[in-house]
mmCIF file of C-alpha atoms in Angstrom:
data_model
loop_
_atom_site.group_PDB
_atom_site.id
_atom_site.type_symbol
_atom_site.label_atom_id
_atom_site.label_comp_id
_atom_site.label_asym_id
_atom_site.label_seq_id
_atom_site.Cartn_x
_atom_site.Cartn_y
_atom_site.Cartn_z
ATOM 1 C CA GLY A 1 0.000 0.000 0.000
ATOM 2 C CA GLN A 2 0.950 3.639 -0.253
ATOM 3 C CA ARG A 3 1.738 6.024 2.592
ATOM 4 C CA LEU A 4 1.272 9.793 2.534
ATOM 5 C CA ASP A 5 4.439 11.833 3.087
ATOM 6 C CA ALA A 6 4.657 12.831 6.778
ATOM 7 C CA LYS A 7 4.818 16.572 6.090
ATOM 8 C CA LEU A 8 1.837 16.355 3.769
ATOM 9 C CA GLN A 9 -0.024 14.343 6.427
ATOM 10 C CA PHE A 10 0.590 17.181 8.903
ATOM 11 C CA LEU A 11 -0.761 19.721 6.414
ATOM 12 C CA LYS A 12 -3.778 17.489 5.779
ATOM 13 C CA GLU A 13 -4.552 17.356 9.500
ATOM 14 C CA MET A 14 -4.262 21.139 9.759
ATOM 15 C CA ALA A 15 -6.680 21.523 6.839
ATOM 16 C CA ALA A 16 -9.098 19.045 8.424
ATOM 17 C CA ALA A 17 -9.303 21.258 11.506
ATOM 18 C CA GLN A 18 -10.619 24.091 9.360
ATOM 19 C CA LYS A 19 -14.079 24.535 7.878
ATOM 20 C CA PRO A 20 -14.547 22.346 4.766
ATOM 21 C CA GLU A 21 -14.680 24.164 1.455
ATOM 22 C CA ASN A 22 -18.196 25.215 0.491
ATOM 23 C CA GLU A 23 -19.082 25.783 -3.158
ATOM 24 C CA ASP A 24 -21.068 28.948 -2.471
ATOM 25 C CA ASP A 25 -18.205 30.430 -0.434
ATOM 26 C CA LEU A 26 -15.707 29.524 -3.149
ATOM 27 C CA LEU A 27 -17.849 31.147 -5.827
ATOM 28 C CA ALA A 28 -18.104 34.269 -3.677
ATOM 29 C CA ALA A 29 -14.294 34.424 -3.485
ATOM 30 C CA PHE A 30 -14.210 35.084 -7.235
ATOM 31 C CA ASP A 31 -17.233 37.347 -7.638
ATOM 32 C CA THR A 32 -15.458 40.736 -7.718
ATOM 33 C CA PRO A 33 -12.237 41.945 -9.365
ATOM 34 C CA LYS A 34 -10.829 42.929 -5.966
ATOM 35 C CA LYS A 35 -11.398 39.465 -4.497
ATOM 36 C CA ARG A 36 -9.917 37.768 -7.544
ATOM 37 C CA ALA A 37 -6.835 39.986 -7.420
ATOM 38 C CA ALA A 38 -6.335 39.174 -3.736
ATOM 39 C CA ILE A 39 -6.609 35.407 -4.131
ATOM 40 C CA ARG A 40 -4.326 35.452 -7.177
ATOM 41 C CA ALA A 41 -1.678 37.517 -5.404
ATOM 42 C CA ASP A 42 -1.801 35.135 -2.440
ATOM 43 C CA THR A 43 -1.442 32.127 -4.747
ATOM 44 C CA ASP A 44 1.568 33.637 -6.507
ATOM 45 C CA ARG A 45 3.253 34.275 -3.155
ATOM 46 C CA ARG A 46 2.554 30.864 -1.600
ATOM 47 C CA TRP A 47 3.427 28.761 -4.633
ATOM 48 C CA THR A 48 6.686 30.599 -5.225
ATOM 49 C CA ILE A 49 8.109 30.140 -1.736
ATOM 50 C CA ARG A 50 7.327 26.392 -1.551
ATOM 51 C CA ALA A 51 9.251 25.304 -4.645
ATOM 52 C CA ALA A 52 12.951 24.459 -4.731
ATOM 53 C CA ILE A 53 15.575 26.983 -5.805
ATOM 54 C CA THR A 54 17.813 25.746 -8.624
ATOM 55 C CA ALA A 55 20.683 27.169 -10.674
ATOM 56 C CA ASP A 56 20.194 30.632 -12.118
ATOM 57 C CA MET A 57 19.720 31.134 -15.841
ATOM 58 C CA ALA A 58 18.826 33.734 -18.451
ATOM 59 C CA VAL A 59 15.165 34.734 -18.125
ATOM 60 C CA GLU A 60 13.254 37.045 -20.429
ATOM 61 C CA ASP A 61 9.695 38.379 -20.202
ATOM 62 C CA ARG A 62 8.006 38.967 -23.544
ATOM 63 C CA THR A 63 4.582 39.589 -24.996
ATOM 64 C CA ILE A 64 3.557 37.565 -28.032
ATOM 65 C CA PRO A 65 0.529 37.981 -30.314
ATOM 66 C CA GLY A 66 -2.604 35.904 -29.797
ATOM 67 C CA ARG A 67 -6.046 35.840 -31.361
ATOM 68 C CA GLY A 68 -7.522 37.181 -28.113
ATOM 69 C CA GLY A 69 -4.861 39.838 -27.587
ATOM 70 C CA PRO A 70 -1.243 39.916 -26.407
ATOM 71 C CA ILE A 71 -0.060 36.926 -24.349
ATOM 72 C CA PRO A 72 2.704 37.424 -21.748
ATOM 73 C CA VAL A 73 5.334 34.688 -21.705
ATOM 74 C CA ARG A 74 8.472 34.105 -19.659
ATOM 75 C CA ILE A 75 11.353 32.428 -21.489
ATOM 76 C CA TYR A 76 14.019 30.421 -19.635
ATOM 77 C CA ARG A 77 17.397 29.497 -21.154
ATOM 78 C CA PRO A 78 19.462 27.215 -18.891
ATOM 79 C CA GLU A 79 23.235 26.857 -19.074
ATOM 80 C CA THR A 80 23.668 23.367 -20.502
ATOM 81 C CA GLY A 81 27.159 23.431 -22.000
ATOM 82 C CA GLU A 82 25.715 21.990 -25.200
ATOM 83 C CA ASP A 83 26.538 23.272 -28.658
ATOM 84 C CA GLY A 84 23.691 24.039 -31.012
ATOM 85 C CA PRO A 85 19.994 24.661 -30.462
ATOM 86 C CA LEU A 86 18.156 23.180 -27.489
ATOM 87 C CA PRO A 87 14.788 21.456 -27.296
ATOM 88 C CA VAL A 88 11.913 23.758 -26.336
ATOM 89 C CA LEU A 89 9.093 23.113 -23.852
ATOM 90 C CA VAL A 90 5.976 25.300 -23.987
ATOM 91 C CA TYR A 91 4.659 25.148 -20.410
ATOM 92 C CA TYR A 92 1.204 25.917 -19.003
ATOM 93 C CA HIS A 93 0.752 26.450 -15.264
ATOM 94 C CA GLY A 94 -1.991 24.914 -13.152
ATOM 95 C CA GLY A 95 -4.493 26.724 -10.955
ATOM 96 C CA GLY A 96 -7.901 25.500 -12.053
ATOM 97 C CA PHE A 97 -8.015 28.048 -14.895
ATOM 98 C CA VAL A 98 -8.818 30.742 -12.295
ATOM 99 C CA PHE A 99 -5.516 31.641 -10.610
ATOM 100 C CA ALA A 100 -1.696 31.292 -10.739
ATOM 101 C CA SER A 101 0.653 32.798 -13.302
ATOM 102 C CA VAL A 102 4.174 32.559 -14.692
ATOM 103 C CA ARG A 103 5.275 34.191 -11.423
ATOM 104 C CA ALA A 104 3.621 31.505 -9.303
ATOM 105 C CA VAL A 105 5.452 28.699 -11.111
ATOM 106 C CA ASP A 106 8.739 30.523 -11.660
ATOM 107 C CA ARG A 107 10.803 28.250 -9.416
ATOM 108 C CA GLN A 108 9.233 25.027 -10.631
ATOM 109 C CA VAL A 109 9.772 26.048 -14.262
ATOM 110 C CA ARG A 110 13.414 26.884 -13.525
ATOM 111 C CA LEU A 111 13.779 23.411 -12.006
ATOM 112 C CA ILE A 112 12.266 21.808 -15.120
ATOM 113 C CA ALA A 113 14.471 23.869 -17.454
ATOM 114 C CA ASN A 114 17.617 22.945 -15.511
ATOM 115 C CA ALA A 115 16.817 19.257 -15.035
ATOM 116 C CA ALA A 116 15.609 18.740 -18.617
ATOM 117 C CA ARG A 117 18.245 21.040 -20.161
ATOM 118 C CA VAL A 118 15.622 22.674 -22.378
ATOM 119 C CA ILE A 119 14.422 26.178 -23.158
ATOM 120 C CA VAL A 120 11.039 26.750 -21.522
ATOM 121 C CA VAL A 121 8.384 29.185 -22.726
ATOM 122 C CA SER A 122 6.054 29.639 -19.735
ATOM 123 C CA VAL A 123 2.657 30.988 -20.782
ATOM 124 C CA ASP A 124 0.539 33.530 -18.871
ATOM 125 C CA TYR A 125 -2.750 32.545 -20.484
ATOM 126 C CA ARG A 126 -6.001 34.368 -19.735
ATOM 127 C CA LEU A 127 -7.933 33.238 -16.660
ATOM 128 C CA ALA A 128 -11.576 32.551 -15.850
ATOM 129 C CA PRO A 129 -14.099 33.768 -14.856
ATOM 130 C CA GLU A 130 -13.152 36.891 -16.834
ATOM 131 C CA HIS A 131 -12.012 34.723 -19.747
ATOM 132 C CA PRO A 132 -13.730 31.309 -19.772
ATOM 133 C CA PHE A 133 -13.457 28.600 -22.429
ATOM 134 C CA PRO A 134 -12.100 28.831 -25.078
ATOM 135 C CA ALA A 135 -9.837 31.760 -24.085
ATOM 136 C CA PRO A 136 -7.215 29.790 -22.080
ATOM 137 C CA GLN A 137 -7.203 27.036 -24.700
ATOM 138 C CA ASP A 138 -6.786 29.562 -27.538
ATOM 139 C CA ASP A 139 -3.891 31.264 -25.736
ATOM 140 C CA ALA A 140 -2.256 27.885 -25.139
ATOM 141 C CA GLU A 141 -2.466 26.953 -28.807
ATOM 142 C CA ASP A 142 -1.314 30.383 -29.980
ATOM 143 C CA ALA A 143 1.724 30.213 -27.683
ATOM 144 C CA PHE A 144 2.696 26.831 -29.124
ATOM 145 C CA LEU A 145 2.291 28.081 -32.702
ATOM 146 C CA TRP A 146 4.419 31.122 -31.867
ATOM 147 C CA ALA A 147 7.127 28.990 -30.251
ATOM 148 C CA HIS A 148 7.145 26.661 -33.239
ATOM 149 C CA ALA A 149 7.587 29.601 -35.621
ATOM 150 C CA HIS A 150 10.203 31.389 -33.500
ATOM 151 C CA ALA A 151 12.140 28.501 -31.927
ATOM 152 C CA ALA A 152 15.327 29.213 -33.855
ATOM 153 C CA SER A 153 15.401 32.853 -32.745
ATOM 154 C CA LEU A 154 15.187 31.644 -29.132
ATOM 155 C CA GLY A 155 18.158 29.322 -29.569
ATOM 156 C CA GLY A 156 15.799 26.377 -29.840
ATOM 157 C CA ASP A 157 15.246 23.564 -32.300
ATOM 158 C CA PRO A 158 11.875 23.732 -34.117
ATOM 159 C CA ALA A 159 12.062 19.955 -34.651
ATOM 160 C CA ARG A 160 12.207 19.363 -30.876
ATOM 161 C CA ILE A 161 9.296 21.269 -29.356
ATOM 162 C CA GLY A 162 7.188 19.797 -26.582
ATOM 163 C CA VAL A 163 4.230 20.964 -24.542
ATOM 164 C CA GLY A 164 3.694 20.430 -20.854
ATOM 165 C CA GLY A 165 1.809 21.560 -17.832
ATOM 166 C CA ASP A 166 0.429 20.696 -14.439
ATOM 167 C CA SER A 167 -3.243 20.089 -13.618
ATOM 168 C CA ALA A 168 -5.254 22.614 -15.672
ATOM 169 C CA GLY A 169 -2.019 23.266 -17.549
ATOM 170 C CA GLY A 170 -1.830 19.587 -18.437
ATOM 171 C CA HIS A 171 -5.297 19.966 -19.942
ATOM 172 C CA LEU A 172 -4.078 22.934 -22.003
ATOM 173 C CA ALA A 173 -1.086 20.959 -23.273
ATOM 174 C CA LEU A 174 -3.373 18.126 -24.349
ATOM 175 C CA VAL A 175 -5.819 20.520 -26.034
ATOM 176 C CA THR A 176 -2.943 22.067 -27.966
ATOM 177 C CA SER A 177 -1.880 18.642 -29.238
ATOM 178 C CA LEU A 178 -5.461 17.571 -29.991
ATOM 179 C CA ARG A 179 -6.080 20.736 -31.996
ATOM 180 C CA GLN A 180 -2.938 20.302 -34.090
ATOM 181 C CA ARG A 181 -3.912 16.710 -34.798
ATOM 182 C CA ALA A 182 -7.448 17.733 -35.793
ATOM 183 C CA ALA A 183 -6.141 20.486 -38.087
ATOM 184 C CA GLY A 184 -3.487 18.295 -39.680
ATOM 185 C CA ARG A 185 -0.709 20.660 -38.586
ATOM 186 C CA PRO A 186 2.691 19.679 -37.158
ATOM 187 C CA GLY A 187 2.153 19.147 -33.459
ATOM 188 C CA PRO A 188 4.417 18.877 -30.442
ATOM 189 C CA LEU A 189 7.052 16.163 -30.492
ATOM 190 C CA TYR A 190 6.487 15.289 -26.839
ATOM 191 C CA GLN A 191 4.160 15.984 -23.886
ATOM 192 C CA LEU A 192 5.109 16.333 -20.210
ATOM 193 C CA LEU A 193 1.916 16.111 -18.162
ATOM 194 C CA TYR A 194 1.760 16.473 -14.391
ATOM 195 C CA TYR A 195 -1.488 15.250 -12.781
ATOM 196 C CA PRO A 196 -3.389 16.499 -15.845
ATOM 197 C CA ALA A 197 -7.108 17.302 -15.942
ATOM 198 C CA VAL A 198 -8.278 15.129 -18.823
ATOM 199 C CA THR A 199 -11.972 14.574 -18.125
ATOM 200 C CA LEU A 200 -14.790 16.180 -16.131
ATOM 201 C CA ASP A 201 -16.106 12.748 -15.176
ATOM 202 C CA GLN A 202 -15.872 12.132 -11.421
ATOM 203 C CA GLY A 203 -16.514 8.403 -11.421
ATOM 204 C CA ASP A 204 -12.949 7.320 -10.688
ATOM 205 C CA ARG A 205 -12.204 5.630 -7.367
ATOM 206 C CA SER A 206 -9.537 8.247 -6.591
ATOM 207 C CA TYR A 207 -12.267 10.912 -6.486
ATOM 208 C CA ALA A 208 -14.078 9.002 -3.745
ATOM 209 C CA LEU A 209 -10.876 8.318 -1.812
ATOM 210 C CA PHE A 210 -9.112 11.686 -2.034
ATOM 211 C CA GLY A 211 -11.787 14.231 -2.967
ATOM 212 C CA GLU A 212 -11.616 16.049 0.359
ATOM 213 C CA GLY A 213 -8.680 17.029 2.541
ATOM 214 C CA TYR A 214 -5.793 16.251 0.206
ATOM 215 C CA GLY A 215 -5.246 19.680 -1.337
ATOM 216 C CA LEU A 216 -7.680 19.420 -4.254
ATOM 217 C CA ASP A 217 -11.266 19.139 -3.064
ATOM 218 C CA LEU A 218 -14.292 18.250 -5.158
ATOM 219 C CA ALA A 219 -15.952 21.504 -4.107
ATOM 220 C CA PHE A 220 -13.119 23.455 -5.734
ATOM 221 C CA ILE A 221 -13.197 21.275 -8.860
ATOM 222 C CA ASN A 222 -16.936 21.845 -9.216
ATOM 223 C CA VAL A 223 -16.583 25.602 -8.779
ATOM 224 C CA VAL A 224 -13.757 26.073 -11.258
ATOM 225 C CA THR A 225 -15.631 23.920 -13.766
ATOM 226 C CA ARG A 226 -18.575 26.326 -13.499
ATOM 227 C CA LEU A 227 -16.283 29.357 -13.803
ATOM 228 C CA ALA A 228 -14.052 28.083 -16.612
ATOM 229 C CA PHE A 229 -16.766 26.255 -18.597
ATOM 230 C CA PRO A 230 -19.958 28.231 -17.834
ATOM 231 C CA ASP A 231 -21.710 26.981 -20.974
ATOM 232 C CA PRO A 232 -22.467 23.268 -20.459
ATOM 233 C CA ALA A 233 -22.076 22.727 -24.216
ATOM 234 C CA SER A 234 -18.446 23.862 -23.949
ATOM 235 C CA ARG A 235 -17.751 20.914 -21.675
ATOM 236 C CA GLU A 236 -18.369 18.602 -24.629
ATOM 237 C CA ALA A 237 -16.513 20.588 -27.302
ATOM 238 C CA PRO A 238 -14.413 18.456 -29.663
ATOM 239 C CA ALA A 239 -10.631 18.323 -29.177
ATOM 240 C CA THR A 240 -11.060 19.496 -25.572
ATOM 241 C CA TRP A 241 -11.124 16.456 -23.273
ATOM 242 C CA ALA A 242 -8.687 13.721 -24.203
ATOM 243 C CA LEU A 243 -10.685 10.848 -22.721
ATOM 244 C CA ARG A 244 -13.740 11.830 -24.773
ATOM 245 C CA GLU A 245 -11.819 11.300 -28.022
ATOM 246 C CA SER A 246 -12.707 8.129 -29.923
ATOM 247 C CA SER A 247 -9.000 7.563 -30.545
ATOM 248 C CA LEU A 248 -5.743 9.124 -29.394
ATOM 249 C CA ALA A 249 -3.718 7.670 -32.256
ATOM 250 C CA GLY A 250 -1.286 10.188 -33.675
ATOM 251 C CA MET A 251 -0.835 12.083 -30.421
ATOM 252 C CA PRO A 252 2.707 12.984 -29.297
ATOM 253 C CA ALA A 253 4.794 10.669 -27.159
ATOM 254 C CA THR A 254 3.937 11.455 -23.546
ATOM 255 C CA ILE A 255 5.097 11.332 -19.946
ATOM 256 C CA VAL A 256 2.193 11.268 -17.469
ATOM 257 C CA ALA A 257 3.058 11.844 -13.799
ATOM 258 C CA THR A 258 0.416 11.424 -11.097
ATOM 259 C CA ALA A 259 0.261 11.531 -7.298
ATOM 260 C CA GLY A 260 -0.982 8.717 -5.089
ATOM 261 C CA TYR A 261 -3.269 10.930 -2.992
ATOM 262 C CA ASP A 262 -4.889 12.937 -5.782
ATOM 263 C CA PRO A 263 -8.486 12.747 -7.014
ATOM 264 C CA LEU A 264 -7.096 13.149 -10.550
ATOM 265 C CA ARG A 265 -4.767 10.158 -10.171
ATOM 266 C CA ASP A 266 -6.969 7.601 -11.888
ATOM 267 C CA GLN A 267 -7.832 9.771 -14.883
ATOM 268 C CA GLY A 268 -4.124 10.320 -15.467
ATOM 269 C CA ARG A 269 -3.588 6.570 -15.360
ATOM 270 C CA ARG A 270 -6.515 6.040 -17.736
ATOM 271 C CA LEU A 271 -5.018 8.584 -20.133
ATOM 272 C CA ALA A 272 -1.734 6.668 -20.142
ATOM 273 C CA GLU A 273 -3.588 3.408 -20.761
ATOM 274 C CA ARG A 274 -5.564 4.938 -23.648
ATOM 275 C CA LEU A 275 -2.396 6.300 -25.231
ATOM 276 C CA GLU A 276 -0.738 2.900 -24.991
ATOM 277 C CA THR A 277 -3.826 1.186 -26.430
ATOM 278 C CA ASP A 278 -3.741 3.610 -29.361
ATOM 279 C CA SER A 279 -0.037 2.873 -30.015
ATOM 280 C CA VAL A 280 1.297 6.160 -28.637
ATOM 281 C CA SER A 281 4.628 5.950 -26.797
ATOM 282 C CA VAL A 282 3.891 6.727 -23.138
ATOM 283 C CA VAL A 283 5.644 6.589 -19.776
ATOM 284 C CA TYR A 284 3.383 6.562 -16.716
ATOM 285 C CA LEU A 285 4.875 7.508 -13.343
ATOM 286 C CA ASN A 286 2.807 7.500 -10.156
ATOM 287 C CA TYR A 287 4.334 8.955 -6.977
ATOM 288 C CA PRO A 288 2.468 7.169 -4.179
ATOM 289 C CA SER A 289 3.478 9.384 -1.225
ATOM 290 C CA LEU A 290 2.474 12.696 -2.831
ATOM 291 C CA THR A 291 -0.614 14.830 -3.395
ATOM 292 C CA HIS A 292 -1.881 16.996 -6.236
ATOM 293 C CA SER A 293 0.363 19.967 -7.065
ATOM 294 C CA PHE A 294 3.505 18.253 -5.784
ATOM 295 C CA LEU A 295 5.656 20.411 -8.081
ATOM 296 C CA ASN A 296 4.818 23.346 -5.797
ATOM 297 C CA TRP A 297 6.306 21.503 -2.817
ATOM 298 C CA SER A 298 9.718 20.636 -4.258
ATOM 299 C CA GLY A 299 11.485 22.965 -1.824
ATOM 300 C CA LEU A 300 9.904 21.409 1.281
ATOM 301 C CA ILE A 301 9.080 17.768 0.482
ATOM 302 C CA PRO A 302 12.045 15.556 -0.537
ATOM 303 C CA ASP A 303 9.828 13.101 -2.433
ATOM 304 C CA ALA A 304 8.334 16.013 -4.402
ATOM 305 C CA ASN A 305 11.810 17.283 -5.224
ATOM 306 C CA ARG A 306 12.875 13.851 -6.449
ATOM 307 C CA ALA A 307 9.708 13.484 -8.525
ATOM 308 C CA ALA A 308 10.171 16.902 -10.118
ATOM 309 C CA HIS A 309 13.799 16.231 -11.034
ATOM 310 C CA GLU A 310 13.153 12.682 -12.243
ATOM 311 C CA THR A 311 10.280 13.600 -14.557
ATOM 312 C CA ALA A 312 12.002 16.677 -15.985
ATOM 313 C CA ALA A 313 15.273 14.831 -16.612
ATOM 314 C CA LEU A 314 13.354 12.000 -18.276
ATOM 315 C CA PHE A 315 11.586 14.519 -20.523
ATOM 316 C CA GLY A 316 14.905 16.059 -21.538
ATOM 317 C CA GLN A 317 16.304 12.658 -22.456
ATOM 318 C CA ALA A 318 13.117 11.521 -24.172
ATOM 319 C CA ILE A 319 12.600 14.520 -26.429
ATOM 320 C CA ARG A 320 16.226 14.280 -27.552
ATOM 321 C CA SER A 321 16.003 10.563 -28.342
ATOM 322 C CA ARG A 322 12.578 11.020 -29.942
ATOM 323 C CA ALA A 323 13.988 13.646 -32.288
ATOM 324 C CA VAL A 324 16.856 11.322 -33.259
ATOM 325 C CA ALA A 325 14.394 8.498 -33.968
ATOM 326 C CA ALA A 326 12.192 10.805 -36.049
ATOM 327 C CA ALA A 327 15.195 12.024 -38.036
ATOM 328 C CA ASP A 328 16.300 8.432 -38.669
ATOM 329 C CA THR A 329 12.801 7.569 -39.889
ATOM 330 C CA ASP A 330 12.808 10.567 -42.217
ATOM 331 C CA ARG A 331 16.200 9.563 -43.610
ATOM 332 C CA ARG A 332 15.118 5.953 -44.170
ATOM 333 C CA GLY A 333 11.965 7.162 -45.881
ATOM 334 C CA GLY A 334 14.080 9.152 -48.322
ATOM 335 C CA GLU A 335 16.346 6.244 -49.249
#
């Protein structure tokens, strides 16, 4: 059996002593611009201080064009000692589509860039409820298309571009890949998905086991679903929820990382199983002692730090070897 990390168990017990989350109270926390600004500022502060500090690197803030207006991005270039262009990861933060930012995930993105030895383009997509579906999804896709077109100018390799994200950001990475597949355009070479949101269905056993008191409560999930997808029809839009697709054939090779004490654990596992069934190369890693959002805890929880480094390093190796395999296939096809 699995055992919750001792520090996370302490935090769980502290949370249990407080009033359980109520959907009406959560909705009220987002009902005015002032309240939303306060909760977002608090999230940025808390997430930043919990993640591990890693080696410094060149960081640049830019604004890129998007169909819904300018999109802020933060670009990370680690010191790798390698000659030539680096792989690129377009990264989407979590936060239930309603909070967090490139600032909130700054440390965790630095860790990923360093451990994977890749350039990272971290995307400050628009948030709900001000900008519900499809605004975040459109920004995510536009950022990928921009990175694909401008990779060389960033010092990156346009043939080695991946997408990744945590939680809601994992959803955005998947949507970006699904949309490229549907449009017949070149898509990402690889996906790095941390505890991704891949379905709105709550029938998994992990929802019943860990839906309250483990850092991601069902009340919060229900509220952000209403805020981010206010039109029920949008919850069934094509190329939006990976597990609703009839087939995932042709999707990028993928790493799926889940946490043992996370209501989203089982849907992440089901995604990995579907990818494998549809002949997509996939690595599934479950970290049994951890909870949802473990990337945020890499500075305080040793198991979270190990998980963050292991998954990022694996992504860096995988996207490099995947590119070599693709190039070999192209060469053989031309013989």
